[in-house]
Coordinates of C-alpha atoms in Angstrom, one line a residue:
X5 CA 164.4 45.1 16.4
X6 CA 165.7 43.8 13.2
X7 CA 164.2 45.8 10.0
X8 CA 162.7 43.9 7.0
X9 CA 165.8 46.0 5.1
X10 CA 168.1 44.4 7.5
X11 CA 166.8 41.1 7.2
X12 CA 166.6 40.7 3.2
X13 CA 170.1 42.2 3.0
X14 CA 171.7 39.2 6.2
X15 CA 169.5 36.7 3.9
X16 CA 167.7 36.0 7.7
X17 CA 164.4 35.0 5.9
X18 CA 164.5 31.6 6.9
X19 CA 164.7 32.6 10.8
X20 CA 162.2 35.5 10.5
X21 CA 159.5 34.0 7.9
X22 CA 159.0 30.7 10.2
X23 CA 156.0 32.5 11.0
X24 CA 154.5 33.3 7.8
X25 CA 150.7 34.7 6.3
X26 CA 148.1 32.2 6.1
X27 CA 147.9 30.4 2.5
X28 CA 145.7 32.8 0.1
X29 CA 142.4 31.4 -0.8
X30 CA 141.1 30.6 -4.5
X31 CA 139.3 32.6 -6.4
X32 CA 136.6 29.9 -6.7
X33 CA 136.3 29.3 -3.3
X34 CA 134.8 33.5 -3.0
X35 CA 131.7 34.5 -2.6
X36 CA 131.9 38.2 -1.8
X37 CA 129.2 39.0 0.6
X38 CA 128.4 41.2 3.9
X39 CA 129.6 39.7 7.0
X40 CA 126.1 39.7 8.8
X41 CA 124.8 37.3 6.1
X42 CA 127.6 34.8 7.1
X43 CA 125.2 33.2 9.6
X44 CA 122.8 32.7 6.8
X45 CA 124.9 31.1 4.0
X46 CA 126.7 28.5 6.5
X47 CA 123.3 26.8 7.8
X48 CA 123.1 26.4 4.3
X49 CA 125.7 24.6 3.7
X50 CA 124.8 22.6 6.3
X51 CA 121.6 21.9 5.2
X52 CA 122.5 20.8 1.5
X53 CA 125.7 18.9 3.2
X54 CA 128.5 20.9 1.7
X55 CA 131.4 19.6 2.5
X56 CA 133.9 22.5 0.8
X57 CA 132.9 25.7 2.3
X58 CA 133.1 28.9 0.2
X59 CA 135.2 31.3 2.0
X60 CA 133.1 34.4 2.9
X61 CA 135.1 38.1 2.0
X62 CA 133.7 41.3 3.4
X63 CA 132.8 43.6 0.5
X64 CA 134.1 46.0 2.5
X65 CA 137.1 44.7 2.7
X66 CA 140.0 44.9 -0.3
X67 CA 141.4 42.3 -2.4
X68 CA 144.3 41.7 -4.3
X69 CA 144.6 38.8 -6.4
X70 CA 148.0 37.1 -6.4
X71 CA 148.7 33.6 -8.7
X72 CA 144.9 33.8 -9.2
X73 CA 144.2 33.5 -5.5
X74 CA 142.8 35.8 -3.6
X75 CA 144.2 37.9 -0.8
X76 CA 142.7 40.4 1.9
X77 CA 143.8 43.6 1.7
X78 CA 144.5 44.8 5.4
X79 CA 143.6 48.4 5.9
X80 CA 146.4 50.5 7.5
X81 CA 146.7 51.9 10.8
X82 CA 147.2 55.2 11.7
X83 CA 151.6 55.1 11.7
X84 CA 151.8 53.6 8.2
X85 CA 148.5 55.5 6.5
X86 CA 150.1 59.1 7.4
X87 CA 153.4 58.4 6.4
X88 CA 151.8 56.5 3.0
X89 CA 149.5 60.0 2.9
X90 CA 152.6 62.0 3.6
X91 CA 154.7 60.4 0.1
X92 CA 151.6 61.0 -1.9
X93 CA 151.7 64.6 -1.3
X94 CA 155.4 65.0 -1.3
X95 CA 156.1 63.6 -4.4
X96 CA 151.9 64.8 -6.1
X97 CA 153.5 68.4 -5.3
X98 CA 156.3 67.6 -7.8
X99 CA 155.3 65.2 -10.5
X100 CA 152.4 67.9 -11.2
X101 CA 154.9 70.8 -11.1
X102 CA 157.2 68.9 -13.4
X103 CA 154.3 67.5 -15.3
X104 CA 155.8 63.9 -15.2
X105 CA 152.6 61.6 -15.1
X106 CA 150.2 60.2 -12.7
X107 CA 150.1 59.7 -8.7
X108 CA 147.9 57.2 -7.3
X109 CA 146.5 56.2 -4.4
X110 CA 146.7 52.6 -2.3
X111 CA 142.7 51.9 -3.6
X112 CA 144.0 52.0 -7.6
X113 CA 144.4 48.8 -9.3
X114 CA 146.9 47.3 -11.4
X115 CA 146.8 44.4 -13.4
X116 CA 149.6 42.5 -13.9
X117 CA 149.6 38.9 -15.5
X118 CA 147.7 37.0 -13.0
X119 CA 148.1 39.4 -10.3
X120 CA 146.1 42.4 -8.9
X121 CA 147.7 44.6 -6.9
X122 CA 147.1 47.6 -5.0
X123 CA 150.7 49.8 -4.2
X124 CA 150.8 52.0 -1.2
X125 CA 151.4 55.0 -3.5
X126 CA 152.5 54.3 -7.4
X127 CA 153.5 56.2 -10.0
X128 CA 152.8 56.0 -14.2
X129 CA 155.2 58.4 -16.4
X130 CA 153.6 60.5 -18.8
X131 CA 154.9 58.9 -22.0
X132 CA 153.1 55.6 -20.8
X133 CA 149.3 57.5 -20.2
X134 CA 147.3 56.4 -23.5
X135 CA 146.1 59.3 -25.5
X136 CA 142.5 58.1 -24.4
X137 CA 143.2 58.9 -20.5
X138 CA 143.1 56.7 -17.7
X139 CA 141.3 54.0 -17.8
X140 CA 137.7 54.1 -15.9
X141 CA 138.6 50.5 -14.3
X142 CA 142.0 49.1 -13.5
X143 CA 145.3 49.9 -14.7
X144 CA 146.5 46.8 -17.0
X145 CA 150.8 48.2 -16.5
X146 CA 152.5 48.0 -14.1
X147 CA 153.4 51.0 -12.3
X148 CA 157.0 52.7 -13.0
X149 CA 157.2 53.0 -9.4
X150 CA 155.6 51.4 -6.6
X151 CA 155.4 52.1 -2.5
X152 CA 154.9 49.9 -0.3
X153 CA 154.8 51.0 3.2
X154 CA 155.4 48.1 5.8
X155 CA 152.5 47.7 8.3
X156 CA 153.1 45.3 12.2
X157 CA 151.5 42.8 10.2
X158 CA 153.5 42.2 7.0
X159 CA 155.8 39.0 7.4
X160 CA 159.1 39.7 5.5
X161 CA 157.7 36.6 2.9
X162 CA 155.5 38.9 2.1
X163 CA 157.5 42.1 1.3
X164 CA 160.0 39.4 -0.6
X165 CA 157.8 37.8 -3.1
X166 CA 156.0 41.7 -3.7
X167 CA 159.8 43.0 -4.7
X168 CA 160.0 40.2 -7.1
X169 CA 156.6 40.2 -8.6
X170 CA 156.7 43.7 -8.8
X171 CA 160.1 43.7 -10.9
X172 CA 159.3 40.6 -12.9
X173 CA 156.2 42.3 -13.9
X174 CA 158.1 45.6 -15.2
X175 CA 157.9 47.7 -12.0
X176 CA 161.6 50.5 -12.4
X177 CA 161.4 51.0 -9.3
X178 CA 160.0 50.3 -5.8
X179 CA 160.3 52.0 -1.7
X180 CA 159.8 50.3 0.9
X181 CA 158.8 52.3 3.8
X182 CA 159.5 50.8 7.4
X183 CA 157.5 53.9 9.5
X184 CA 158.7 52.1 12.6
X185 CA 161.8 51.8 12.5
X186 CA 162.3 55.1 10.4
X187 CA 163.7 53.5 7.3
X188 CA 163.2 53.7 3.4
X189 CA 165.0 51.7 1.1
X190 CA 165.1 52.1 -3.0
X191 CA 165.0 48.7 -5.2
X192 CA 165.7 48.4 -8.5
X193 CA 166.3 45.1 -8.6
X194 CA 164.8 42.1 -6.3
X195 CA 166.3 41.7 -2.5
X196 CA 169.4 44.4 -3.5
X197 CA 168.8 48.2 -2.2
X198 CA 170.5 50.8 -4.4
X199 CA 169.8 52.9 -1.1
X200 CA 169.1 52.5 2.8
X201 CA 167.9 55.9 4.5
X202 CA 166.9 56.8 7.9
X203 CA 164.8 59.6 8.6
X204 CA 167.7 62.3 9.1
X205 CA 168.8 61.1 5.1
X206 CA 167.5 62.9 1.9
X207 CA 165.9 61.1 -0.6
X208 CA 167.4 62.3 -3.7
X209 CA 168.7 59.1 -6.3
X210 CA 164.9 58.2 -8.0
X211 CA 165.4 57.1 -11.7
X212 CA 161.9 57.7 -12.6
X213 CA 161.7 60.9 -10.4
X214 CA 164.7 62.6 -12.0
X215 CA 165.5 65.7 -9.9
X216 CA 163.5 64.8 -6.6
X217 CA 164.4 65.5 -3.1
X218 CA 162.4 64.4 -0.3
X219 CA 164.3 65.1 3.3
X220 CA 162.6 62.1 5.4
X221 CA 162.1 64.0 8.2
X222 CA 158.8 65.4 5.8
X223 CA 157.5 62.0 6.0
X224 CA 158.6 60.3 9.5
X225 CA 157.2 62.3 11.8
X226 CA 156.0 61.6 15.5

């Protein structure tokens, strides 16, 4: 099995994105309701003759809007939510000990430029939190650092275009997290790792974690 580190880096998109996510849906094509009212809402269509359905979302369901489209969220499975779970409390313990900013969870949202997105695990330095506090709603910054932890589902289109909106949106720096094949590798710049670990490596070269350590063995566990 080829890992999504493996494939950016041998520039093997072409072969292993021929099977890519479905097209996002536009915003005005949303009408967020429950799923059991589905039934109800499409024999009205048909009854007034609409030819351009809405696309129903589940409330219960996340969005993230990307290019002002919207696209489902996919909740994690059990693999890629513990190690995602695991990260938050590694690196919680040592940005509150070191009183370096904010940890956040995969459900807080950041605004950037058209996009909404919703990091594994992210990260706002100190100097950046407004004298007011967080906000009540969404985060309108980009994160300093952002996680992303790769579930069975995520094409490598997918993780491609995140590293590069991510960075052109003022993202430092952003892990991606490969639980199955026990990798986790450091961007600072789009498609080019500064480092590719394995879970026997320590984590140790973060530029907005100065003077973290994280031996991946914490974090892939069986």
């Amino acid at each position: 099995m080829i890992s999504i580190r493996e494939a950016i880096s041998q520039n093997e998109a072409a072969v292993i994105a021929a099977v890519i996510d479905a097209l996002p849906i536009r915003l005005e094509q949303v009408q967020i309701v429950p799923k059991d009212k589905e039934t109800e809402i499409r024999q009205k269509e048909r009854e007034n003759g609409v030819k351009k359905k809405i696309e129903i979302v589940d409330p219960e369901k996340q969005i993230e809007i990307a290019n002002g489209k919207v696209e489902i969220k996919e909740m994690a499975g059990a693999k890629s939510g513990g190690v995602a779970a695991r990260i938050i409390i590694e690196v919680g313990v040592y940005v509150k000990a070191n009183k370096l900013g904010r940890l956040y969870t995969p459900d807080t949202t950041f605004s950037m430029g058209d996009n909404q997105r919703m990091p594994d695990v992210s990260f706002v330095s100190a100097k950046r939190i407004p004298k007011k506090g967080e906000p009540l709603g969404k985060w309108n910054l980009a994160p300093d650092l952002a996680v992303e932890v790769v579930s069975p589902t995520d094409s490598l289109k997918k993780i491609r275009d995140r590293l590069n909106e991510f960075f052109a949106a003022g993202v430092k720096e952003i892990w991606i997290v490969e639980p199955e094949v026990g990798i986790l590798s450091i961007y600072h710049e789009p498609l080019k790792p500064t480092s590719i670990l394995t879970k026997t490596d320590e984590l140790t070269n973060s530029t907005v974690l100065p003077g973290f350590s994280l031996q991946l063995t914490e974090i892939f566990i069986d």
